[in-house]
Amino acid sequence: MNNVITGRVIKIIDDYHIVINRGEENGVNLGQIYLVYKVDEELLDPETGESLGNLEIVCGQGIVDHVQPKMATLKTSKSEKRQTKTVVKKNYNHSVNSILRMTLPEEIEEVYEPEIIETPFENIDTECLVRRIK
C-alpha cells in the first residue's frame, strides 16, 4: 500500500466508537479499516543487539463509518461469534384435554443460535495511534 494513512485518536465516544484526527482531506474514506495501537518500548535483538523497533500494543481495529474534512469516526470492526441458548416451552394441551381436565406436560427444548457480538476497543485512550490497513 503506497499511501498509508496514519493519525491519532482524539476522542473516545464509547468502547465501540472513536474519533481520529484524519479525514477527507487526508484521503480517509468510508469503509477503510484502521489498526488502533499504542507504541511501547523499543526491543533489541538478543543475539545482535540490533534495534528491532518499538513494540506495538494492539487496541483493536476500526472501520470508518463517518468522515468529515479533518476527522473521522471509527467503529470497532472486530466481532466474535457466540452461541446463545434459548429455552422454548411447548405446551401440547389441546382443547379436548382442557375439557376433560387432562393436561399434558410441557416439553422444553433448548435451541442454540449463533450471535455476533461486537468486540470493544481495549485499553483505548488518546495516546493511541492509528494506521490504515485496508
PDB file of C-alpha atoms in Angstrom:
ATOM      1  CA  MET A   1       0.000   0.000   0.000  1.00  0.00           C
ATOM      2  CA  ASN A   2       1.723   3.168  -1.183  1.00  0.00           C
ATOM      3  CA  ASN A   3      -0.351   5.764   0.645  1.00  0.00           C
ATOM      4  CA  VAL A   4      -0.537   4.612   4.278  1.00  0.00           C
ATOM      5  CA  ILE A   5      -2.643   6.996   6.341  1.00  0.00           C
ATOM      6  CA  THR A   6      -1.590   7.409   9.970  1.00  0.00           C
ATOM      7  CA  GLY A   7      -3.067   9.522  12.726  1.00  0.00           C
ATOM      8  CA  ARG A   8      -4.067   9.666  16.364  1.00  0.00           C
ATOM      9  CA  VAL A   9      -7.169   9.018  18.458  1.00  0.00           C
ATOM     10  CA  ILE A  10      -8.522  12.415  19.538  1.00  0.00           C
ATOM     11  CA  LYS A  11     -11.785  11.413  21.247  1.00  0.00           C
ATOM     12  CA  ILE A  12     -13.289   8.278  22.702  1.00  0.00           C
ATOM     13  CA  ILE A  13     -17.047   8.301  22.201  1.00  0.00           C
ATOM     14  CA  ASP A  14     -17.591   4.927  23.911  1.00  0.00           C
ATOM     15  CA  ASP A  15     -15.986   1.463  23.993  1.00  0.00           C
ATOM     16  CA  TYR A  16     -17.002   0.888  20.357  1.00  0.00           C
ATOM     17  CA  HIS A  17     -16.530   4.329  18.688  1.00  0.00           C
ATOM     18  CA  ILE A  18     -13.538   6.666  18.438  1.00  0.00           C
ATOM     19  CA  VAL A  19     -12.629   9.828  16.536  1.00  0.00           C
ATOM     20  CA  ILE A  20      -9.295  10.237  14.740  1.00  0.00           C
ATOM     21  CA  ASN A  21      -7.509  13.369  13.551  1.00  0.00           C
ATOM     22  CA  ARG A  22      -7.572  12.462   9.870  1.00  0.00           C
ATOM     23  CA  GLY A  23     -10.424  12.988   7.445  1.00  0.00           C
ATOM     24  CA  GLU A  24     -11.435  13.531   3.829  1.00  0.00           C
ATOM     25  CA  GLU A  25      -8.597  15.991   3.280  1.00  0.00           C
ATOM     26  CA  ASN A  26      -6.135  13.219   4.220  1.00  0.00           C
ATOM     27  CA  GLY A  27      -7.654  10.534   1.986  1.00  0.00           C
ATOM     28  CA  VAL A  28      -9.852   8.869   4.608  1.00  0.00           C
ATOM     29  CA  ASN A  29     -12.924   7.198   3.086  1.00  0.00           C
ATOM     30  CA  LEU A  30     -15.937   5.293   4.404  1.00  0.00           C
ATOM     31  CA  GLY A  31     -15.253   1.605   4.888  1.00  0.00           C
ATOM     32  CA  GLN A  32     -11.480   1.847   5.331  1.00  0.00           C
ATOM     33  CA  ILE A  33     -10.043  -0.272   8.146  1.00  0.00           C
ATOM     34  CA  TYR A  34      -7.535   1.077  10.653  1.00  0.00           C
ATOM     35  CA  LEU A  35      -5.328  -0.628  13.204  1.00  0.00           C
ATOM     36  CA  VAL A  36      -5.531   1.160  16.571  1.00  0.00           C
ATOM     37  CA  TYR A  37      -2.406   0.700  18.695  1.00  0.00           C
ATOM     38  CA  LYS A  38      -0.027   2.096  21.294  1.00  0.00           C
ATOM     39  CA  VAL A  39       3.722   2.335  20.891  1.00  0.00           C
ATOM     40  CA  ASP A  40       5.553   0.525  23.657  1.00  0.00           C
ATOM     41  CA  GLU A  41       9.226   0.055  24.469  1.00  0.00           C
ATOM     42  CA  GLU A  42      11.997  -0.452  21.957  1.00  0.00           C
ATOM     43  CA  LEU A  43      13.074  -4.072  21.697  1.00  0.00           C
ATOM     44  CA  LEU A  44      16.576  -5.288  20.880  1.00  0.00           C
ATOM     45  CA  ASP A  45      17.594  -8.495  19.168  1.00  0.00           C
ATOM     46  CA  PRO A  46      19.196 -10.560  21.949  1.00  0.00           C
ATOM     47  CA  GLU A  47      21.714 -12.065  19.538  1.00  0.00           C
ATOM     48  CA  THR A  48      22.902  -8.978  17.689  1.00  0.00           C
ATOM     49  CA  GLY A  49      21.875  -6.124  19.961  1.00  0.00           C
ATOM     50  CA  GLU A  50      20.240  -4.510  16.898  1.00  0.00           C
ATOM     51  CA  SER A  51      17.092  -2.485  17.474  1.00  0.00           C
ATOM     52  CA  LEU A  52      14.004  -4.309  16.212  1.00  0.00           C
ATOM     53  CA  GLY A  53      11.880  -1.213  16.676  1.00  0.00           C
ATOM     54  CA  ASN A  54       9.149  -0.387  19.135  1.00  0.00           C
ATOM     55  CA  LEU A  55       6.588  -2.961  20.172  1.00  0.00           C
ATOM     56  CA  GLU A  56       3.045  -2.076  19.068  1.00  0.00           C
ATOM     57  CA  ILE A  57       0.269  -2.970  21.526  1.00  0.00           C
ATOM     58  CA  VAL A  58      -2.934  -3.517  19.554  1.00  0.00           C
ATOM     59  CA  CYS A  59      -6.063  -1.864  20.972  1.00  0.00           C
ATOM     60  CA  GLY A  60      -8.320  -3.041  18.150  1.00  0.00           C
ATOM     61  CA  GLN A  61      -9.390  -2.396  14.591  1.00  0.00           C
ATOM     62  CA  GLY A  62     -11.911   0.148  13.426  1.00  0.00           C
ATOM     63  CA  ILE A  63     -13.880   0.754  10.258  1.00  0.00           C
ATOM     64  CA  VAL A  64     -14.574   4.314   9.129  1.00  0.00           C
ATOM     65  CA  ASP A  65     -18.301   4.944   9.472  1.00  0.00           C
ATOM     66  CA  HIS A  66     -18.342   8.755   9.223  1.00  0.00           C
ATOM     67  CA  VAL A  67     -15.943  11.168   7.531  1.00  0.00           C
ATOM     68  CA  GLN A  68     -15.562  14.920   7.883  1.00  0.00           C
ATOM     69  CA  PRO A  69     -12.937  17.111   6.191  1.00  0.00           C
ATOM     70  CA  LYS A  70     -10.388  16.889   9.045  1.00  0.00           C
ATOM     71  CA  MET A  71     -11.596  13.985  11.215  1.00  0.00           C
ATOM     72  CA  ALA A  72     -13.339  10.645  11.021  1.00  0.00           C
ATOM     73  CA  THR A  73     -15.277   8.307  13.292  1.00  0.00           C
ATOM     74  CA  LEU A  74     -14.256   4.671  13.540  1.00  0.00           C
ATOM     75  CA  LYS A  75     -16.466   1.873  14.824  1.00  0.00           C
ATOM     76  CA  THR A  76     -14.894  -1.328  16.119  1.00  0.00           C
ATOM     77  CA  SER A  77     -14.643  -3.833  13.277  1.00  0.00           C
ATOM     78  CA  LYS A  78     -13.835  -6.868  15.378  1.00  0.00           C
ATOM     79  CA  SER A  79     -16.543  -9.236  16.471  1.00  0.00           C
ATOM     80  CA  GLU A  80     -16.850 -12.712  17.851  1.00  0.00           C
ATOM     81  CA  LYS A  81     -19.408 -15.397  17.269  1.00  0.00           C
ATOM     82  CA  ARG A  82     -21.108 -16.845  20.335  1.00  0.00           C
ATOM     83  CA  GLN A  83     -23.759 -19.465  20.752  1.00  0.00           C
ATOM     84  CA  THR A  84     -26.740 -18.234  22.725  1.00  0.00           C
ATOM     85  CA  LYS A  85     -29.193 -20.614  24.333  1.00  0.00           C
ATOM     86  CA  THR A  86     -32.916 -20.029  24.055  1.00  0.00           C
ATOM     87  CA  VAL A  87     -35.342 -22.152  26.030  1.00  0.00           C
ATOM     88  CA  VAL A  88     -38.567 -22.872  24.167  1.00  0.00           C
ATOM     89  CA  LYS A  89     -41.520 -24.294  26.054  1.00  0.00           C
ATOM     90  CA  LYS A  90     -44.020 -26.253  24.035  1.00  0.00           C
ATOM     91  CA  ASN A  91     -47.388 -26.961  25.595  1.00  0.00           C
ATOM     92  CA  TYR A  92     -49.353 -29.680  23.883  1.00  0.00           C
ATOM     93  CA  ASN A  93     -52.607 -29.124  25.804  1.00  0.00           C
ATOM     94  CA  HIS A  94     -55.470 -29.243  23.359  1.00  0.00           C
ATOM     95  CA  SER A  95     -58.998 -28.013  23.876  1.00  0.00           C
ATOM     96  CA  VAL A  96     -60.286 -31.593  24.180  1.00  0.00           C
ATOM     97  CA  ASN A  97     -57.836 -32.194  27.029  1.00  0.00           C
ATOM     98  CA  SER A  98     -58.923 -28.989  28.685  1.00  0.00           C
ATOM     99  CA  ILE A  99     -62.489 -30.155  28.608  1.00  0.00           C
ATOM    100  CA  LEU A 100     -61.544 -33.474  30.168  1.00  0.00           C
ATOM    101  CA  ARG A 101     -59.349 -31.605  32.671  1.00  0.00           C
ATOM    102  CA  MET A 102     -56.391 -33.588  31.462  1.00  0.00           C
ATOM    103  CA  THR A 103     -53.119 -31.853  30.948  1.00  0.00           C
ATOM    104  CA  LEU A 104     -50.025 -32.972  29.189  1.00  0.00           C
ATOM    105  CA  PRO A 105     -46.608 -31.968  30.441  1.00  0.00           C
ATOM    106  CA  GLU A 106     -44.779 -29.116  28.800  1.00  0.00           C
ATOM    107  CA  GLU A 107     -41.870 -30.042  26.614  1.00  0.00           C
ATOM    108  CA  ILE A 108     -38.785 -27.873  26.939  1.00  0.00           C
ATOM    109  CA  GLU A 109     -36.400 -27.543  24.059  1.00  0.00           C
ATOM    110  CA  GLU A 110     -33.063 -25.741  24.170  1.00  0.00           C
ATOM    111  CA  VAL A 111     -32.164 -24.008  20.933  1.00  0.00           C
ATOM    112  CA  TYR A 112     -28.633 -22.749  20.299  1.00  0.00           C
ATOM    113  CA  GLU A 113     -28.303 -19.893  17.842  1.00  0.00           C
ATOM    114  CA  PRO A 114     -25.179 -18.077  16.665  1.00  0.00           C
ATOM    115  CA  GLU A 115     -24.960 -14.439  17.692  1.00  0.00           C
ATOM    116  CA  ILE A 116     -22.383 -11.916  16.521  1.00  0.00           C
ATOM    117  CA  ILE A 117     -21.073  -9.734  19.365  1.00  0.00           C
ATOM    118  CA  GLU A 118     -19.005  -6.618  18.632  1.00  0.00           C
ATOM    119  CA  THR A 119     -15.671  -6.602  20.434  1.00  0.00           C
ATOM    120  CA  PRO A 120     -14.890  -3.255  22.094  1.00  0.00           C
ATOM    121  CA  PHE A 121     -11.583  -1.448  21.704  1.00  0.00           C
ATOM    122  CA  GLU A 122      -9.159  -2.435  24.501  1.00  0.00           C
ATOM    123  CA  ASN A 123      -7.136  -0.026  26.646  1.00  0.00           C
ATOM    124  CA  ILE A 124      -8.115   2.821  24.325  1.00  0.00           C
ATOM    125  CA  ASP A 125      -7.001   6.365  25.107  1.00  0.00           C
ATOM    126  CA  THR A 126      -5.861   9.487  23.279  1.00  0.00           C
ATOM    127  CA  GLU A 127      -2.274   8.195  23.277  1.00  0.00           C
ATOM    128  CA  CYS A 128      -3.333   5.567  20.723  1.00  0.00           C
ATOM    129  CA  LEU A 129      -2.210   5.860  17.132  1.00  0.00           C
ATOM    130  CA  VAL A 130      -3.980   4.629  14.005  1.00  0.00           C
ATOM    131  CA  ARG A 131      -2.682   3.223  10.746  1.00  0.00           C
ATOM    132  CA  ARG A 132      -4.754   2.300   7.710  1.00  0.00           C
ATOM    133  CA  ILE A 133      -4.509  -1.425   6.967  1.00  0.00           C
ATOM    134  CA  LYS A 134      -7.273  -1.912   4.340  1.00  0.00           C
TER     135      LYS A 134
END
